[in-house]
Tab-separated table of C-alpha atoms in Angstrom:
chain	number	residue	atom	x	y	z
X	162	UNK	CA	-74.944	-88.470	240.186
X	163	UNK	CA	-78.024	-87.966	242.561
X	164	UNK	CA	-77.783	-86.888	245.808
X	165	UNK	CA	-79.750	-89.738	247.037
X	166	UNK	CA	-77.450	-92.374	244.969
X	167	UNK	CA	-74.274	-90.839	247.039
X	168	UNK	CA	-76.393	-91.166	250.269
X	169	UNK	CA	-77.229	-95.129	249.135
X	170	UNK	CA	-73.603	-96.549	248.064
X	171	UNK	CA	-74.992	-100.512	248.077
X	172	UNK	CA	-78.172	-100.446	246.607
X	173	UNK	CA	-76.920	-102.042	243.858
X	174	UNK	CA	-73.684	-103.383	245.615
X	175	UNK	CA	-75.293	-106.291	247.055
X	176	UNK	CA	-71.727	-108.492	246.794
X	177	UNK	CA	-70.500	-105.709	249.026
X	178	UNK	CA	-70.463	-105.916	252.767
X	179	UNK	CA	-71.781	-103.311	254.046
X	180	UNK	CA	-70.134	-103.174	257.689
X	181	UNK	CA	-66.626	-102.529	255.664
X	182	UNK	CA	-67.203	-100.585	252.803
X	183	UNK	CA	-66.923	-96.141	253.176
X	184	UNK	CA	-67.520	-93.598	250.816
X	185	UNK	CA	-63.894	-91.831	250.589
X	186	UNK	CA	-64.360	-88.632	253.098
X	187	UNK	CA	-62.049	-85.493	251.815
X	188	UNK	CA	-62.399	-84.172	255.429
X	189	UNK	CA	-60.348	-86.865	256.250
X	190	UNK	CA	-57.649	-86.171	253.516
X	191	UNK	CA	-57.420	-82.368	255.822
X	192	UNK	CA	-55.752	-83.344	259.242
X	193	UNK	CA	-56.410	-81.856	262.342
X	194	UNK	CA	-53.144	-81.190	263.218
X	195	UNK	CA	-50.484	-81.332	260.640
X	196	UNK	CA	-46.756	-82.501	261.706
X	197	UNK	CA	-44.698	-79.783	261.899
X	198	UNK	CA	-41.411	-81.591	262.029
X	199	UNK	CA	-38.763	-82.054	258.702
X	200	UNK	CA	-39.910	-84.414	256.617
X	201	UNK	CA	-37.832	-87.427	257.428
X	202	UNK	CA	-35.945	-89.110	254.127
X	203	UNK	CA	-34.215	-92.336	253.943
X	204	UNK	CA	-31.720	-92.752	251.087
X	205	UNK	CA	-30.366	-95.945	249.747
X	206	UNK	CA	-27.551	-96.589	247.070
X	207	UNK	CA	-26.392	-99.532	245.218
X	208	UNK	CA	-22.771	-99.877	244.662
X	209	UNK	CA	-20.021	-100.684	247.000
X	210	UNK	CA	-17.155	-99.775	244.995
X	211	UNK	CA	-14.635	-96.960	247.090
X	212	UNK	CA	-15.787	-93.993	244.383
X	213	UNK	CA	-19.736	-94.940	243.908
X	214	UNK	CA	-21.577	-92.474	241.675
X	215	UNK	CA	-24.934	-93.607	243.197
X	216	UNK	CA	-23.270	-92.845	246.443
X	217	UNK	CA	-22.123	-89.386	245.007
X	218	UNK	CA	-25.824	-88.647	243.920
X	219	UNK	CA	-27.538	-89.382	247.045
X	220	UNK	CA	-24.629	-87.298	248.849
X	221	UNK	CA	-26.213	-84.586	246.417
X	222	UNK	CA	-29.966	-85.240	247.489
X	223	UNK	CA	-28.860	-85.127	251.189
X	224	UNK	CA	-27.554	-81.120	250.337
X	225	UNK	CA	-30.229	-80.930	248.264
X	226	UNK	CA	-32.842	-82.072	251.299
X	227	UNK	CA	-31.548	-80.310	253.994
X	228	UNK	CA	-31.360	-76.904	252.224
X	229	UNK	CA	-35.052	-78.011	251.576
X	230	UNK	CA	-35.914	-77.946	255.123
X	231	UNK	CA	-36.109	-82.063	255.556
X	232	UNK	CA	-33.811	-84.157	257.636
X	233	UNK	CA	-31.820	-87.107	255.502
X	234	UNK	CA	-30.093	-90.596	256.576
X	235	UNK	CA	-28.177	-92.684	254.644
X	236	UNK	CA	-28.140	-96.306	255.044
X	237	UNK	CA	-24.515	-97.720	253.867
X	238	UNK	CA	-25.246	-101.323	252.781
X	239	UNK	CA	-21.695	-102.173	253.447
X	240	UNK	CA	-22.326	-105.382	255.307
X	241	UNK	CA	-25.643	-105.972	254.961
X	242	UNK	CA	-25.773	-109.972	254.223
X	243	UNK	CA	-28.028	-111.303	251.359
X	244	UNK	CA	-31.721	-111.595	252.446
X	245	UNK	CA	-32.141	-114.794	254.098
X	246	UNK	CA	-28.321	-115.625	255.104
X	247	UNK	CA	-28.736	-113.955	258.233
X	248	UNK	CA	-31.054	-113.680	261.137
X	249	UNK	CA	-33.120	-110.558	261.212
X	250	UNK	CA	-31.317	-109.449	264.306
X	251	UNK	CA	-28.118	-108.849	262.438
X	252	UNK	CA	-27.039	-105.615	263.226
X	253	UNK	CA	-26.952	-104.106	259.737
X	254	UNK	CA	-30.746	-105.465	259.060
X	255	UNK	CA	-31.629	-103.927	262.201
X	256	UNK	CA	-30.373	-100.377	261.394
X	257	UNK	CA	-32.196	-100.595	257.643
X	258	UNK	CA	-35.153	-101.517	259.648
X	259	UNK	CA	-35.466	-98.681	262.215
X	260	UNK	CA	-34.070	-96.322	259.266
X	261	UNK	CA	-37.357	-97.740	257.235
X	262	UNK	CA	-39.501	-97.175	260.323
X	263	UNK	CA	-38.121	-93.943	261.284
X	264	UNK	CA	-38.200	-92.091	257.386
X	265	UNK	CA	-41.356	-90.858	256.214
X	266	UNK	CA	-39.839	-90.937	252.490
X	267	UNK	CA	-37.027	-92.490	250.341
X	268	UNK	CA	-34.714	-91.994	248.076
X	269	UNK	CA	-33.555	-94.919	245.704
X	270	UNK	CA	-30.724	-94.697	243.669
X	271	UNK	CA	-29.083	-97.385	241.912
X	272	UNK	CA	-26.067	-97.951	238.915
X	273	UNK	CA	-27.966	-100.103	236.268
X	274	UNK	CA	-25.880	-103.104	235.918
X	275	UNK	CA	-26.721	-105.978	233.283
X	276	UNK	CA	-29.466	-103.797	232.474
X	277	UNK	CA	-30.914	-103.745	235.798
X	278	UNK	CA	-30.431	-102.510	239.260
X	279	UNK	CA	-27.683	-103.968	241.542
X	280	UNK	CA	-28.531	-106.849	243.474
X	281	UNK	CA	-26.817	-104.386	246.764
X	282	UNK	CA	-30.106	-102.612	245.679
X	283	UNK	CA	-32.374	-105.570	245.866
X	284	UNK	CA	-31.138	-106.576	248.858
X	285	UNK	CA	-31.541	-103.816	250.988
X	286	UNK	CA	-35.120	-103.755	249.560
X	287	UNK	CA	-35.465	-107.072	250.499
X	288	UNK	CA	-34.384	-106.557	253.584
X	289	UNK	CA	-37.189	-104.757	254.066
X	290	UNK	CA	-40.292	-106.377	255.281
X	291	UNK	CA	-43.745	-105.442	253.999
X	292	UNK	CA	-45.242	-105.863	257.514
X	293	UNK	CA	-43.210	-105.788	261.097
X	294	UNK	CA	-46.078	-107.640	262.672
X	295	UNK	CA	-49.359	-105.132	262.278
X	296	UNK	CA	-47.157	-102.239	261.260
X	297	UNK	CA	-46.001	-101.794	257.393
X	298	UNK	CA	-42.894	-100.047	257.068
X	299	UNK	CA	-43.288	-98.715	253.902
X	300	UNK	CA	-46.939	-98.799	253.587
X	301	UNK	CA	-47.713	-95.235	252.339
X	302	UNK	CA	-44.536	-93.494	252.725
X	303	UNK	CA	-43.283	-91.413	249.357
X	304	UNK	CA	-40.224	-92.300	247.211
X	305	UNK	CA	-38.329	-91.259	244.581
X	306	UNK	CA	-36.233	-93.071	242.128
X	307	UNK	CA	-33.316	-92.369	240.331
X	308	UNK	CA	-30.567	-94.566	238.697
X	309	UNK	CA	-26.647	-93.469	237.375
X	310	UNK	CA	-25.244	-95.299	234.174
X	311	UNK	CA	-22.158	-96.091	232.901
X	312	UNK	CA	-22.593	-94.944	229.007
X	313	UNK	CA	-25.816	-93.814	227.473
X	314	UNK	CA	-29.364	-93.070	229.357
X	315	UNK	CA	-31.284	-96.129	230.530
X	316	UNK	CA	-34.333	-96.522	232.261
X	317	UNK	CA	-34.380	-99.880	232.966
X	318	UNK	CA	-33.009	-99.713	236.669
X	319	UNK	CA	-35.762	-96.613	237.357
X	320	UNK	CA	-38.566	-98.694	235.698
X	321	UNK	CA	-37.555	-102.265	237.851
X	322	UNK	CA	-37.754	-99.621	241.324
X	323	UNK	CA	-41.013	-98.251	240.552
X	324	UNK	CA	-42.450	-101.718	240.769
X	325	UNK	CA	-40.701	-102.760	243.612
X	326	UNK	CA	-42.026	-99.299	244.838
X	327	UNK	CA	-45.607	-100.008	244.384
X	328	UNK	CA	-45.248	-103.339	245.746
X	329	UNK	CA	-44.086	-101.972	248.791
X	330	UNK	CA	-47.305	-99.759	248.995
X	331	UNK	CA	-45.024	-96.047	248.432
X	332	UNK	CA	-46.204	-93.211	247.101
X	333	UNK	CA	-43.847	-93.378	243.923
X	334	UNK	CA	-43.264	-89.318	242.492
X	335	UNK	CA	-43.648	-88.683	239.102
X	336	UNK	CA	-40.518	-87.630	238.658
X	337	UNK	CA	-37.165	-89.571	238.323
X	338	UNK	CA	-33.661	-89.281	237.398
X	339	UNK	CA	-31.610	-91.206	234.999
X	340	UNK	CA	-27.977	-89.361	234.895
X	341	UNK	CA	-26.066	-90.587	231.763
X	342	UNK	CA	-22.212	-91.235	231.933
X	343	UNK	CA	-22.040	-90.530	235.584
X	344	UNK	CA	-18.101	-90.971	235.553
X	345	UNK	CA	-17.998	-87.883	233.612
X	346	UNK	CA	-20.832	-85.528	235.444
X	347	UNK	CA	-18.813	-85.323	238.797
X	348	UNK	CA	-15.636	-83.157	239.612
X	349	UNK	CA	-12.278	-84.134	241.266
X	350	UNK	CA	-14.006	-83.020	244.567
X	351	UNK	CA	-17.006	-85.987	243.800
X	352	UNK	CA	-19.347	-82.700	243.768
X	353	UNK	CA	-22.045	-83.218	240.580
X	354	UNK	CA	-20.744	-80.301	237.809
X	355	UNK	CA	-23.576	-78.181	236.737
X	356	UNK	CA	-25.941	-79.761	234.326
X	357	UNK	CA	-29.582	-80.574	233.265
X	358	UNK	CA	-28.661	-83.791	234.908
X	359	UNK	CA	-28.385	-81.750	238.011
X	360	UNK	CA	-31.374	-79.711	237.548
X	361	UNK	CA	-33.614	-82.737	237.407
X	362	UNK	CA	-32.228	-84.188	240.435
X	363	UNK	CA	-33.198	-80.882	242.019
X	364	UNK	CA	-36.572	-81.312	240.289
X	365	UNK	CA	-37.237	-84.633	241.976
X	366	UNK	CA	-36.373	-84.088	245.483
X	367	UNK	CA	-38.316	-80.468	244.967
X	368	UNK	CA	-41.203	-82.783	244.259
X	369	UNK	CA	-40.638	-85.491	246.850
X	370	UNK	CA	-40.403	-82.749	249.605
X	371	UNK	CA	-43.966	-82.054	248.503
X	372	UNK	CA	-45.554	-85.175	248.062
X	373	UNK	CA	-44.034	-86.135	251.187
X	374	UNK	CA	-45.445	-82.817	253.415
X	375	UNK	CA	-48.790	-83.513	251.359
X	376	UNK	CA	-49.262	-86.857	252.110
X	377	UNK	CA	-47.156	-87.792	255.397
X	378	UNK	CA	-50.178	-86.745	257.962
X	379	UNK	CA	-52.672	-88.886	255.923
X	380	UNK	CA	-51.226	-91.853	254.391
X	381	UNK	CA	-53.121	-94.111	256.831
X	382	UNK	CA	-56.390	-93.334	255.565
X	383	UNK	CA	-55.049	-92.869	251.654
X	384	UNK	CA	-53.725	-96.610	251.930
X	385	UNK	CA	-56.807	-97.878	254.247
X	386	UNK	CA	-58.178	-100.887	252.074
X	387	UNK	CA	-61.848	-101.993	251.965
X	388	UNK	CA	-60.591	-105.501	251.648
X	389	UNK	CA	-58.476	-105.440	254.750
X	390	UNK	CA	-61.192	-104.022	256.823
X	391	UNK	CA	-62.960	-106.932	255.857
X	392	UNK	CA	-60.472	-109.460	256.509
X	393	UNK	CA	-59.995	-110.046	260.387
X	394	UNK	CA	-56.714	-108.775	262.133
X	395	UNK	CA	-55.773	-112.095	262.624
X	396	UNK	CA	-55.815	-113.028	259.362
X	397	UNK	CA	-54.456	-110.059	257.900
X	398	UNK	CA	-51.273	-110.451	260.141
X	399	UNK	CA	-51.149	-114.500	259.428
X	400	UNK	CA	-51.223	-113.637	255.618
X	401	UNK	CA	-48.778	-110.846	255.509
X	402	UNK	CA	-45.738	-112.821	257.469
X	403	UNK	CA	-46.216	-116.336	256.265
X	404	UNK	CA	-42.803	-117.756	255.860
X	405	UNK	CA	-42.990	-119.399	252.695
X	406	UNK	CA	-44.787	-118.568	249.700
């Protein structure tokens, strides 16, 4: 492309408006100041029953995280209520909330169940607005998926999270974890045997560690939308948390 066609971005954009519309600036993808704090990871599980393999895996990640350098929470959706059967001041949505706000990644990990995730999963998703007034808290923030299954590898729960994960505007990793008869990859101690299944979990939160200490410091401007900018504050906050659809 010509220099002078870089210099000129509308000349044949007339349907854009100019006031709004940038030519993407890798300066800005280089902060001035990079965090030096862990990473920050949420991790959520799906199953409430008293010896929960999803439970055991993100018990894993947590090792897994810290011996990575990152700091990990786990939310325990033990009394969370079903979206909408509550107030949002419940105590449980609260402490997903300022878990959400706090992390600067997640971790989902859910059994597959009917071929799906859990709807404990869902919920706590759910539960979790895509804007808190002007502030999303999940808006580019990286995650990783995994899922545990009761006989043979599935994908389906992974696959059903990675759209929920892009609809929540995250940074989903390539990688992912699917661990195959779960009941039979952890010891008496509930401490994962060694495995490939363990080695890709290791691969995954290797990567999210990454993606999330690459991305973290400029995730505003990667997620900064030209249609946004063109739609007024007011409307964009008006749109985002209408009540009904």
């Amino acid at each position: 492309m010509k220099k002078d066609n870089v210099s000129k971005p509308l000349h044949e954009l007339p349907q854009a408006d100019a006031a709004h519309f940038r030519v993407p600036d890798p300066q800005r993808l280089r902060p001035s100041q990079a965090s030096s704090h862990a990473p920050r990871i949420l991790l959520l599980y799906g199953s409430l029953r008293e010896r929960s393999f999803s439970r055991l895996v993100v018990e894993e990640c947590v090792r897994l995280l810290q011996a990575m350098g990152a700091e990990a929470r786990v939310f325990n959706p033990g009394g969370l209520p079903l979206p909408d059967d509550a107030p949002d001041t419940h105590p449980k949505v609260v402490e997903l909330r300022e878990l959400a706000a706090w992390a600067e990644g997640m971790v989902w990990c859910s059994p597959e169940r009917h071929g799906a995730m859990t709807g404990i999963m869902k919920a706590q998703i759910d539960w979790i607005p895509l804007s808190l007034g002007a502030v999303r808290p999940t808006q580019g923030k990286t995650l990783a998926v995994m899922q545990v299954c009761g006989g043979s590898q599935s994908f389906n729960a992974v696959n059903q999270m990675r759209v929920l994960g892009r609809w929540m505007r995250m940074i989903t990793i390539p990688n992912q974890s699917s661990v195959a008869k779960a009941f039979q990859e952890f010891d008496d101690n509930d401490r994962m045997k060694p495995s490939p299944y363990f080695d890709r979990i290791v691969d995954v939160v290797e990567e999210l560690v990454k993606f999330t200490w690459l991305t973290r410091d400029v995730s505003p401007y990667l997620v900064d939308r030209y249609s946004e900018r063109k739609e007024s504050a007011e409307d964009l906050m008006r749109r985002v948390n209408q009540k009904a659809i």
